[in-house]
Amino acid sequence: MLVAALLAGDLSAASPKDKLRAKQAQAEAVLVQVNKLNQSFEASVEAWNGARYQLVVTKQQLVVDRQRLRVAERQRRIAMAHVAARLRALYESDDDQNTTLGIVLGSTSVTDMLDRIDAARAVAASDKKLTQQATAARNRYAQAARAAAATVARRTVAFQQRDRERQRIGSMLDERKRLLAGVQSEVAKLQAEAAAAEAARQARLRAEARARLAAEARALEAQQAAAATAAAAAAARAKAATTVPTAPTTTTTAAPPPPTVAPVTTTTAAPPVPTIPAGPGHPQAATIALRYLGIPYLWGGASPATGFDCSGLVMYVYAQLGISLPHYAAAQYQLGAAVDRSQLQPGDLVFFDALDHVGIYIGNGQFVHAPQTGDVVKITALSDFGDGYVGARRL
């Protein structure tokens, strides 16, 4: 219900993290829509390009067909004019030799007559054929022109439809892009607010940790000083109790010497010397780790100049205490002594996620670590890792 309300835009009761997650989810959803529309738009543009290309080709073919039609029509007119001129010449001619009767009567022999008749027929057939070919060519090119014109009309309609579809999808794409830009702007704003809030929180946690560690260090120094004083006093009492006093000797010349009685020396057992408890690992490592809050995460990094990964940060901090550690969380887990979670002290190493992550405990249920790419060295609660906690080691 919360997610649905957030996605629906009801963010009034949401926390800053929930608002950011909701806006990021909305941005991802809109981005999916934009990508799909981009694909549809690209397809529609290609279809539009294809329709435009086919229309241009058809128009060009129509121009060619119309040119051929004009040529064929001109050739037909020429042929028809030629035949008409020949017929007019035959009709208007006074020379009877061009008529069939004239050919028969004007022939000098049967062979000559047949030859002249064949020639006349050939001329007539040629004129007829020329006229028929010119007419057929005219009709053929006229049909091609009509077909091309019809195709141009159809493809013009198809092109217009593709153009409207392209514009429709383009309009939808523009609207989604504007929405995406607006959502991304809101995400950026929320991220900036979240970053500022996290920076302030980290600053507060750092100040609290420094104060707490300083107080613990002073308490430890006082405890060690008190233990040292108590040990010195106990040693002094023990030394005084074990010292034997010298008995005085009296000499009398008149009387015989009295029997010598050995003095009784009483020895008091010294109280046990209190043992100073061993220091809890290296608590100063926690204070050193706080210096590097805000350093960017860098895979394989082990320097504040470039960045840290998790084991690189631990290695760098402990190197300043003269302790050399491997740049590998699983190998670091093999060093020192195991510590129960309830007995954690500042400076202990805490491990998570099947030994894929390590940090330095700073007390109060918190630790310093280099989390992941895009993040910085920061303070995080152990509880944030939930069941990912593996264990702890004290060096």
XYZ file of C-alpha atoms in Angstrom, residues 5-391:
387
model
C 0.641 5.418 -2.550
C 4.160 6.654 -3.213
C 4.004 5.786 -6.894
C 0.605 7.451 -7.103
C 2.232 10.649 -5.886
C 1.007 10.734 -2.271
C 4.291 11.538 -0.540
C 2.954 13.722 2.239
C 3.469 11.144 4.990
C 6.575 9.502 3.545
C 10.048 9.723 4.978
C 12.823 11.349 2.896
C 14.226 7.907 2.009
C 10.784 6.676 0.985
C 10.243 9.789 -1.125
C 13.570 9.274 -2.852
C 12.906 5.585 -3.482
C 9.432 6.396 -4.834
C 10.757 9.045 -7.198
C 13.557 6.751 -8.356
C 11.000 4.013 -9.019
C 8.859 6.488 -10.942
C 11.875 7.622 -12.944
C 12.725 4.013 -13.799
C 9.134 3.342 -14.874
C 9.045 6.452 -17.070
C 12.457 5.564 -18.501
C 11.094 2.157 -19.524
C 8.217 3.940 -21.275
C 10.639 6.316 -22.976
C 12.790 3.431 -24.197
C 9.752 1.614 -25.596
C 8.505 4.788 -27.265
C 11.985 5.376 -28.657
C 11.858 1.950 -30.280
C 8.356 2.582 -31.613
C 9.371 6.018 -32.837
C 12.443 4.629 -34.577
C 10.284 1.980 -36.252
C 7.698 4.598 -37.278
C 10.413 6.873 -38.656
C 11.812 4.003 -40.724
C 8.308 3.172 -41.968
C 7.849 6.862 -42.805
C 11.210 6.872 -44.604
C 10.160 3.782 -46.534
C 6.812 5.294 -47.528
C 8.498 8.507 -48.579
C 11.101 6.604 -50.617
C 8.442 4.511 -52.368
C 6.400 7.626 -53.111
C 9.428 9.398 -54.595
C 10.313 6.356 -56.726
C 6.723 6.040 -57.957
C 6.537 9.737 -58.800
C 9.776 9.430 -60.736
C 8.362 6.420 -62.607
C 5.189 8.378 -63.351
C 7.292 11.156 -64.856
C 9.122 8.613 -67.031
C 5.876 6.905 -68.098
C 4.285 10.219 -69.006
C 7.338 11.178 -71.030
C 7.175 7.857 -72.870
C 3.442 8.348 -73.397
C 4.068 11.739 -74.958
C 6.714 10.244 -77.256
C 4.424 7.348 -78.213
C 1.533 9.718 -78.856
C 3.738 11.865 -81.037
C 4.946 8.810 -82.995
C 1.349 7.622 -83.408
C 0.322 11.004 -84.711
C 3.225 10.947 -87.152
C 2.273 7.450 -88.360
C -1.372 8.373 -88.708
C -0.426 11.523 -90.556
C 1.821 9.517 -92.878
C -0.989 7.081 -93.716
C -3.476 9.915 -94.137
C -1.085 11.729 -96.453
C -0.621 8.592 -98.522
C -4.389 8.099 -98.781
C -4.884 11.724 -99.741
C -2.181 11.377 -102.361
C -3.847 8.324 -103.832
C -7.238 10.030 -103.824
C -6.037 13.294 -105.312
C -3.580 11.776 -107.787
C -4.450 11.789 -111.540
C -2.064 8.896 -112.013
C -4.232 5.801 -112.365
C -1.121 3.663 -112.075
C -1.322 3.848 -108.226
C -4.765 2.220 -108.225
C -5.292 -1.467 -108.546
C -6.888 -1.042 -111.961
C -4.069 1.196 -113.064
C -1.506 -1.351 -111.885
C -3.279 -4.115 -113.886
C -3.664 -2.039 -117.003
C -0.271 -0.429 -116.719
C 1.699 -3.618 -116.236
C 3.798 -4.834 -119.092
C 3.528 -8.435 -118.087
C 1.880 -10.697 -115.597
C 5.082 -10.795 -113.570
C 5.297 -7.031 -113.557
C 1.667 -6.832 -112.500
C 2.177 -9.246 -109.604
C 5.314 -7.456 -108.472
C 3.552 -4.092 -108.541
C 0.528 -5.493 -106.645
C 2.833 -7.076 -103.996
C 4.668 -3.813 -103.602
C 1.440 -1.904 -103.135
C 0.213 -4.412 -100.612
C 3.535 -4.277 -98.749
C 3.322 -0.503 -98.526
C -0.232 -0.715 -97.262
C 0.670 -3.421 -94.728
C 3.645 -1.384 -93.536
C 1.496 1.662 -93.065
C -1.063 -0.386 -91.167
C 1.567 -2.047 -88.987
C 3.230 1.281 -88.210
C -0.105 2.726 -87.228
C -0.978 -0.295 -85.068
C 2.436 -0.302 -83.334
C 2.242 3.402 -82.631
C -1.267 3.015 -81.239
C -0.279 -0.013 -79.118
C 2.729 1.846 -77.725
C 0.530 4.827 -76.968
C -2.003 2.619 -75.209
C 0.699 0.732 -73.280
C 2.353 3.885 -71.972
C -1.021 5.400 -71.197
C -1.863 2.347 -69.103
C 1.532 2.535 -67.338
C 1.001 6.203 -66.619
C -2.479 5.535 -65.229
C -1.092 2.703 -63.042
C 1.760 4.892 -61.822
C -0.655 7.703 -61.045
C -2.848 5.310 -59.071
C 0.210 4.022 -57.224
C 1.272 7.585 -56.452
C -2.169 8.243 -55.010
C -2.072 5.120 -52.833
C 1.459 5.770 -51.663
C 0.655 9.386 -50.932
C -2.112 8.201 -48.613
C 0.261 5.649 -47.022
C 2.927 8.296 -46.583
C 0.458 10.669 -44.944
C -0.661 7.890 -42.574
C 2.944 7.089 -41.668
C 3.618 10.770 -41.145
C 0.653 11.112 -38.780
C 1.774 7.995 -36.871
C 5.312 9.348 -36.640
C 4.039 12.659 -35.318
C 1.737 10.915 -32.825
C 4.499 8.724 -31.397
C 6.937 11.634 -31.469
C 4.478 13.741 -29.488
C 4.045 10.959 -26.924
C 7.805 10.534 -26.734
C 8.340 14.254 -26.175
C 5.728 14.245 -23.405
C 7.354 11.244 -21.694
C 10.783 12.840 -22.020
C 9.516 16.010 -20.401
C 7.992 13.937 -17.596
C 11.233 11.986 -17.208
C 13.243 15.199 -17.047
C 10.905 16.528 -14.366
C 11.079 13.327 -12.317
C 14.850 13.156 -12.690
C 15.057 16.754 -11.525
C 13.012 15.856 -8.460
C 15.209 12.794 -7.888
C 18.316 14.964 -8.100
C 16.784 17.412 -5.634
C 15.836 14.622 -3.220
C 19.285 13.057 -3.624
C 20.899 16.399 -2.812
C 18.666 16.754 0.229
C 19.397 13.173 1.271
C 23.128 13.721 0.762
C 23.018 16.889 2.855
C 21.026 15.110 5.569
C 23.426 12.161 5.517
C 26.423 14.500 5.666
C 24.924 16.236 8.686
C 24.148 12.885 10.295
C 27.678 11.635 9.644
C 29.099 14.846 11.116
C 26.977 14.359 14.230
C 27.956 10.694 14.516
C 31.613 11.608 14.065
C 31.458 14.260 16.796
C 29.668 11.871 19.138
C 32.132 9.062 18.375
C 35.147 11.299 18.941
C 33.785 12.541 22.239
C 32.883 9.036 23.336
C 36.253 7.565 22.331
C 38.105 10.427 24.034
C 36.122 9.861 27.230
C 36.778 6.129 27.061
C 40.478 6.777 26.496
C 40.614 9.081 29.524
C 38.736 6.536 31.619
C 41.126 3.807 30.517
C 44.143 5.973 31.333
C 42.679 6.752 34.754
C 41.985 3.070 35.348
C 45.495 2.114 34.320
C 46.978 4.903 36.490
C 44.884 3.780 39.469
C 45.917 0.192 38.909
C 49.558 1.201 38.670
C 49.277 3.234 41.902
C 47.577 0.342 43.689
C 50.236 -2.043 42.461
C 53.028 0.251 43.646
C 51.421 0.636 47.086
C 50.953 -3.108 47.424
C 54.563 -3.692 46.465
C 55.724 -1.176 49.083
C 53.644 -2.840 51.796
C 54.939 -6.236 50.873
C 58.517 -5.033 51.036
C 57.984 -3.433 54.443
C 56.372 -6.571 55.834
C 59.239 -8.831 54.785
C 62.045 -6.676 56.381
C 63.669 -8.387 59.648
C 64.530 -5.865 62.460
C 68.009 -6.195 64.194
C 67.811 -7.246 67.929
C 69.918 -5.057 70.356
C 72.884 -6.840 72.188
C 73.680 -6.026 75.971
C 77.088 -7.063 77.476
C 77.527 -7.488 81.350
C 81.043 -8.130 82.672
C 80.062 -9.023 86.255
C 77.506 -11.629 85.597
C 77.846 -14.602 83.415
C 76.417 -14.175 80.129
C 72.792 -15.126 80.025
C 71.706 -17.776 77.664
C 71.229 -16.460 74.202
C 67.622 -16.479 73.141
C 67.046 -16.312 69.475
C 64.673 -13.509 68.532
C 61.408 -14.598 67.034
C 60.770 -13.055 63.662
C 57.163 -12.828 62.494
C 56.623 -12.652 58.740
C 53.300 -11.273 57.392
C 52.247 -12.607 53.964
C 52.090 -9.872 51.313
C 48.735 -9.304 49.628
C 48.611 -10.383 45.978
C 49.687 -7.761 43.461
C 46.672 -6.738 41.392
C 47.080 -7.547 37.741
C 46.496 -4.740 35.253
C 43.952 -5.990 32.713
C 45.153 -6.246 29.163
C 44.130 -3.363 26.912
C 41.130 -4.002 24.714
C 42.992 -4.454 21.462
C 43.759 -1.169 19.741
C 41.000 1.332 20.559
C 43.060 4.096 18.983
C 42.315 2.482 15.624
C 38.745 3.702 16.002
C 39.883 7.285 16.474
C 42.232 7.024 13.483
C 39.455 5.607 11.297
C 37.297 8.662 12.005
C 39.857 10.830 10.194
C 38.904 9.312 6.865
C 35.163 9.807 6.919
C 34.035 11.146 3.547
C 36.886 9.610 1.526
C 35.368 8.101 -1.668
C 35.107 4.369 -2.144
C 37.571 2.993 -4.694
C 37.746 -0.652 -5.645
C 41.223 -1.862 -4.676
C 41.977 1.487 -3.002
C 44.154 1.765 0.082
C 45.015 5.470 0.320
C 43.121 8.620 1.322
C 44.619 10.303 -1.734
C 42.722 8.051 -4.117
C 40.104 6.229 -2.071
C 39.516 3.079 -0.026
C 37.785 -0.210 -0.341
C 36.738 -1.961 2.877
C 39.866 -4.029 3.570
C 42.110 -1.268 2.208
C 40.759 1.145 4.845
C 41.383 -1.359 7.663
C 44.881 -2.088 6.366
C 45.746 1.621 6.114
C 44.455 2.448 9.627
C 46.314 -0.385 11.331
C 49.487 0.363 9.390
C 49.624 3.640 11.336
C 49.769 1.545 14.519
C 52.688 -0.465 13.169
C 50.516 -3.488 12.369
C 50.742 -4.920 8.874
C 47.538 -6.482 7.555
C 46.736 -8.136 4.229
C 44.530 -6.290 1.766
C 41.895 -9.017 1.934
C 38.967 -9.189 4.361
C 38.892 -13.008 4.557
C 42.617 -13.081 5.392
C 42.174 -10.359 8.035
C 39.525 -12.557 9.660
C 42.188 -15.206 10.307
C 44.233 -12.831 12.485
C 43.885 -11.890 16.178
C 41.345 -13.424 18.559
C 37.627 -13.960 18.095
C 35.375 -11.559 20.013
C 31.753 -12.133 20.921
C 29.399 -9.463 19.620
C 28.408 -8.570 23.179
C 32.086 -7.925 24.074
C 32.991 -5.654 21.160
C 35.406 -2.818 21.937
C 36.519 0.146 19.773
C 39.209 -0.931 17.345
C 37.848 -4.457 16.840
C 37.391 -5.613 13.268
C 33.816 -6.546 12.345
C 33.027 -8.751 9.342
C 29.920 -9.156 7.179
C 28.453 -10.825 4.116
C 30.386 -14.114 4.110
C 33.657 -12.208 4.794
C 33.185 -10.013 1.726
C 33.100 -6.885 3.906
C 34.981 -5.544 6.933
C 34.971 -2.416 9.077
C 36.373 -0.988 12.333
C 34.107 -0.950 15.387
C 33.894 2.433 17.165
C 31.482 1.591 19.981
C 27.810 2.314 20.550
C 26.849 -0.396 18.029
C 28.536 1.482 15.173
C 31.504 0.952 12.868
C 33.487 2.829 10.221
C 33.751 1.262 6.763
C 34.078 1.911 3.033
C 30.724 0.596 1.765
C 30.558 0.427 -2.036
C 31.172 2.173 -5.336
C 29.572 5.600 -5.399
C 29.658 5.928 -1.621
C 32.183 7.275 0.892
C 33.783 6.109 4.128
C 31.043 6.471 6.713
C 29.640 5.425 10.077
C 26.973 2.711 9.982
C 25.086 0.768 12.632
C 25.847 -2.941 12.937
C 22.107 -3.565 12.885
C 21.886 -2.176 9.347
C 23.572 -5.346 8.085
C 21.045 -7.607 9.802
C 21.868 -11.275 9.303
C 24.921 -10.339 7.251
C 27.033 -10.025 10.404
C 29.693 -12.804 10.534
C 31.894 -12.052 13.532
